[in-house]
Amino acid sequence: MRQISNHLPTAELQALDAAHHMHPFTANEGLAKKGARIITRARGVTLTDSEGNEILDGMAGLWCVNIGYGRKELAQVAARQMEELPFYNTFFQTSHVPAIALAARLAELAPHDLNHVFFAGSGSEANDTNIRMVRHYWAMKGKPDKKVIISRKNAYHGSSMGSASLGGMAGMHAQGGMPIPDIVHIDQPHWYSEGGDMTPEEFGLERARQLEAMIEKLGEDNVAAFIAEPIQGAGGVIVPPDSYWPEVQRICDRYEILLIADEVITGFGRTGNWFGSQTYGIRPHIMTVAKGLSSGYAPIGGSIVCDEVAEVIAKDEFNHGYTYSGHPVAAAVALENLRIIEEEGVIDHVRDVAHPHLAERWHALADHPLVGETKLVGLMGSLALTPDKASRAKFAAEPGTAGYIVRERCFANNVVMRHVMDRMVIAPPLVIKPAEIDLLIERATKALDEAHAELKAEGMLKAA
Ligand SMILES: *Cc1c(COP(=O)(O)O)cnc(C)c1O
């Protein structure tokens, strides 16, 4: 039954949207012609649009709605906090209960001596904090030349000037004068498309050792930090070979540089542990968090910082902060989200129920004629589209064309799966049930079949 809801007709909403709303990462002229799909409500893993369609959200919003949609507890906590104390700052020798409680809780959850939290409003802001913090840390230690940050091509660390400079997205660097100085990029551990004839293990070592080579080239005394996502998310859910992270950790231990793990996606259960750093056995000095911290119910992010860095920074005024650092409503919502994740055993559900079930179904998609490989860690997965499975070939058509077609077929079949060039990615809410996973796979398979037929009909199943 179509739900009646109290809003303007879709066409009018689309016209207003086209006239006044500038969408992120969008060619707005093209979207204006087509009309945006308007999402009006959501519950669990299911979105409803303004036409009454029910869409299975295979992306948890933007990798963030870990506990699923429609949890009243979070709405109630937000309302209560707004009544009690909607805002106060933490700049001028003041603090408030939600920021205190959330910082203490994050210190408890984060591994080893990551005991200190600098709050931000988003992942981008938190990574900007990290740039300034690691450079200031070394300056405070009498090493002001240690300021280069090494990152990776095709990394995603946010969209502000600093965080997008950390990121390795060529398309972003091409607009607006990036990267900012003293940020360099090494190659990503993306075996499927860059591994050539190497085994994944050999390739993982080769890519990790680029970090060592870069440190040697720049001189250890000029390098502040290495930043990386445990698993690249926006880059296409690139799961590194098993050999990669242990070798990176060895290098970080050998040289005097800081390791920043950007856990904005991998944090809060996504990989089957609280943090991706635990899944990969790495020991970062700083973790970036956002997204799943509040399950997207309120904008909040932060840097979780180890004792040593926090103690050095604490000796002097750190001239940095955001009006909304530790915003009380966002912090209260995040705390309630963390309570739900813990008390409802959401991470056990990922590990024991959702991951094993999805893994069986997801990896079976590798038999599809369009699919070259499938990857899944916890509840973040990807599949490579290819015109020729045996050779891991890329399409002759412009990169991203096939991916876009699959994504469009997904949307038409009421499932959200995103494409990154010619790779499809999923990251459903962590609370997804086995029957919902079956539905996701059923719709994704139908979309792949339809896309395959379309590509074939258009003569696009040709290898580059
Ligand atoms: C989304 C994302 C960010 C940026 O977070 P925003 O809240 O969008 O600023 C940073 N790092 C990673 C790994 C992300 O996925």
Short mmCIF file of C-alpha atoms in Angstrom, two decimals, residues 255-423:
data_model
loop_
_atom_site.label_atom_id
_atom_site.label_comp_id
_atom_site.label_asym_id
_atom_site.label_seq_id
_atom_site.Cartn_x
_atom_site.Cartn_y
_atom_site.Cartn_z
CA TYR A 255 61.20 4.60 11.97
CA GLU A 256 60.21 7.42 14.24
CA ILE A 257 56.93 8.35 12.56
CA LEU A 258 53.34 8.40 13.72
CA LEU A 259 50.70 6.05 12.33
CA ILE A 260 47.21 7.48 11.80
CA ALA A 261 44.46 4.93 11.13
CA ASP A 262 41.49 6.57 9.45
CA GLU A 263 38.70 4.49 10.99
CA VAL A 264 35.84 6.68 9.79
CA ILE A 265 34.30 3.70 7.98
CA THR A 266 36.05 0.78 9.65
CA GLY A 267 35.24 1.94 13.18
CA PHE A 268 32.33 0.83 15.35
CA GLY A 269 31.81 -2.71 14.14
CA ARG A 270 32.06 -2.50 10.37
CA THR A 271 34.88 -5.09 10.13
CA GLY A 272 33.57 -7.36 12.89
CA ASN A 273 35.56 -5.71 15.70
CA TRP A 274 35.12 -2.33 17.33
CA PHE A 275 37.91 -1.00 15.12
CA GLY A 276 39.60 -2.06 11.90
CA SER A 277 42.95 -1.63 13.66
CA GLN A 278 41.99 -4.62 15.82
CA THR A 279 41.00 -6.67 12.77
CA TYR A 280 44.45 -6.03 11.27
CA GLY A 281 46.46 -6.05 14.49
CA ILE A 282 47.88 -2.56 14.02
CA ARG A 283 48.78 -0.02 16.70
CA PRO A 284 48.02 3.50 15.50
CA HIS A 285 49.00 6.61 17.46
CA ILE A 286 45.82 8.36 16.31
CA MET A 287 42.50 7.02 15.03
CA THR A 288 40.11 9.19 13.02
CA VAL A 289 36.46 8.45 13.75
CA ALA A 290 33.09 9.79 12.51
CA LYS A 291 30.23 8.15 10.58
CA GLY A 292 29.36 5.07 12.69
CA LEU A 293 30.25 6.97 15.88
CA SER A 294 26.69 8.30 15.88
CA SER A 295 25.35 5.93 13.21
CA GLY A 296 24.84 9.12 11.23
CA TYR A 297 22.04 10.34 13.51
CA ALA A 298 24.06 13.46 14.36
CA PRO A 299 27.17 14.95 12.77
CA ILE A 300 30.18 14.19 14.93
CA GLY A 301 33.76 13.03 14.46
CA GLY A 302 37.01 13.08 16.31
CA SER A 303 40.62 12.05 16.72
CA ILE A 304 41.38 9.41 19.35
CA VAL A 305 44.95 10.11 20.42
CA CYS A 306 47.57 8.05 22.29
CA ASP A 307 49.05 9.09 25.65
CA GLU A 308 52.42 10.19 24.28
CA VAL A 309 51.05 12.54 21.61
CA ALA A 310 48.34 13.94 23.91
CA GLU A 311 50.84 14.58 26.71
CA VAL A 312 53.22 16.48 24.45
CA ILE A 313 50.42 18.53 22.87
CA ALA A 314 49.06 19.32 26.34
CA LYS A 315 52.15 21.29 27.33
CA ASP A 316 51.18 24.32 25.28
CA GLU A 317 48.08 25.94 23.83
CA PHE A 318 46.98 24.05 20.69
CA ASN A 319 45.52 26.82 18.54
CA HIS A 320 42.82 24.71 17.00
CA GLY A 321 39.16 23.84 17.54
CA TYR A 322 35.68 23.89 16.08
CA THR A 323 32.63 25.64 17.49
CA TYR A 324 30.91 22.28 17.48
CA SER A 325 33.80 20.22 18.91
CA GLY A 326 32.05 17.85 21.30
CA HIS A 327 28.61 19.29 20.57
CA PRO A 328 26.42 18.13 23.48
CA VAL A 329 23.48 16.89 21.39
CA ALA A 330 25.72 15.02 18.95
CA ALA A 331 27.79 13.60 21.81
CA ALA A 332 24.68 12.40 23.66
CA VAL A 333 23.39 10.75 20.49
CA ALA A 334 26.77 9.07 19.90
CA LEU A 335 26.80 7.72 23.46
CA GLU A 336 23.36 6.23 23.03
CA ASN A 337 24.46 4.69 19.72
CA LEU A 338 27.49 3.11 21.41
CA ARG A 339 25.24 1.79 24.18
CA ILE A 340 23.00 0.11 21.62
CA ILE A 341 25.96 -1.39 19.72
CA GLU A 342 27.31 -2.86 22.94
CA GLU A 343 24.14 -3.93 24.76
CA GLU A 344 22.46 -5.41 21.71
CA GLY A 345 25.58 -7.30 20.68
CA VAL A 346 25.66 -5.66 17.26
CA ILE A 347 29.31 -6.58 16.67
CA ASP A 348 28.71 -10.22 17.64
CA HIS A 349 25.82 -10.18 15.17
CA VAL A 350 28.20 -8.97 12.44
CA ARG A 351 30.79 -11.62 13.27
CA ASP A 352 28.58 -14.62 14.01
CA VAL A 353 25.47 -14.09 11.88
CA ALA A 354 25.52 -11.37 9.23
CA HIS A 355 29.07 -11.76 7.93
CA PRO A 356 29.00 -15.57 7.52
CA HIS A 357 25.61 -15.41 5.80
CA LEU A 358 26.55 -12.54 3.50
CA ALA A 359 29.97 -14.06 2.77
CA GLU A 360 28.38 -17.24 1.44
CA ARG A 361 26.01 -15.34 -0.82
CA TRP A 362 28.42 -12.55 -1.82
CA HIS A 363 31.26 -14.85 -2.85
CA ALA A 364 28.80 -16.92 -4.88
CA LEU A 365 28.42 -13.84 -7.09
CA ALA A 366 31.97 -14.53 -8.31
CA ASP A 367 30.34 -17.06 -10.67
CA HIS A 368 28.44 -14.28 -12.43
CA PRO A 369 29.82 -13.59 -15.92
CA LEU A 370 30.37 -9.88 -15.10
CA VAL A 371 32.21 -10.43 -11.81
CA GLY A 372 35.99 -10.73 -11.60
CA GLU A 373 36.47 -10.94 -7.84
CA THR A 374 34.51 -10.56 -4.63
CA LYS A 375 35.80 -9.20 -1.32
CA LEU A 376 34.12 -9.01 2.06
CA VAL A 377 35.46 -8.10 5.50
CA GLY A 378 32.83 -7.91 8.20
CA LEU A 379 30.06 -6.03 6.45
CA MET A 380 32.03 -4.09 3.88
CA GLY A 381 32.28 -5.73 0.50
CA SER A 382 33.15 -5.11 -3.11
CA LEU A 383 33.07 -6.84 -6.43
CA ALA A 384 35.06 -6.07 -9.54
CA LEU A 385 33.19 -5.88 -12.84
CA THR A 386 35.07 -7.25 -15.82
CA PRO A 387 34.45 -8.18 -19.45
CA ASP A 388 36.88 -11.11 -19.02
CA LYS A 389 37.17 -12.95 -15.72
CA ALA A 390 40.30 -14.93 -16.56
CA SER A 391 42.54 -11.95 -17.25
CA ARG A 392 41.08 -9.45 -14.72
CA ALA A 393 40.56 -7.24 -17.77
CA LYS A 394 39.23 -3.71 -17.64
CA PHE A 395 36.48 -2.59 -20.00
CA ALA A 396 37.32 -0.87 -23.28
CA ALA A 397 34.63 1.69 -22.45
CA GLU A 398 35.52 4.65 -20.29
CA PRO A 399 36.18 3.48 -16.68
CA GLY A 400 33.04 3.72 -14.59
CA THR A 401 30.60 3.21 -17.46
CA ALA A 402 29.80 -0.40 -16.57
CA GLY A 403 29.69 0.43 -12.85
CA TYR A 404 27.23 3.23 -13.48
CA ILE A 405 24.97 0.91 -15.47
CA VAL A 406 24.97 -1.69 -12.66
CA ARG A 407 24.25 1.01 -10.09
CA GLU A 408 21.31 2.29 -12.13
CA ARG A 409 19.95 -1.26 -12.43
CA CYS A 410 20.31 -1.64 -8.67
CA PHE A 411 18.32 1.50 -7.99
CA ALA A 412 15.66 0.37 -10.46
CA ASN A 413 15.45 -2.90 -8.50
CA ASN A 414 15.14 -1.11 -5.16
CA VAL A 415 18.54 -1.84 -3.75
CA VAL A 416 21.29 0.70 -3.10
CA MET A 417 24.73 -0.50 -4.15
CA ARG A 418 27.32 2.11 -5.00
CA HIS A 419 29.88 2.00 -7.79
CA VAL A 420 33.44 3.23 -7.65
CA MET A 421 34.53 3.22 -11.27
CA ASP A 422 33.88 -0.41 -12.29
CA ARG A 423 33.75 -1.82 -8.78
#
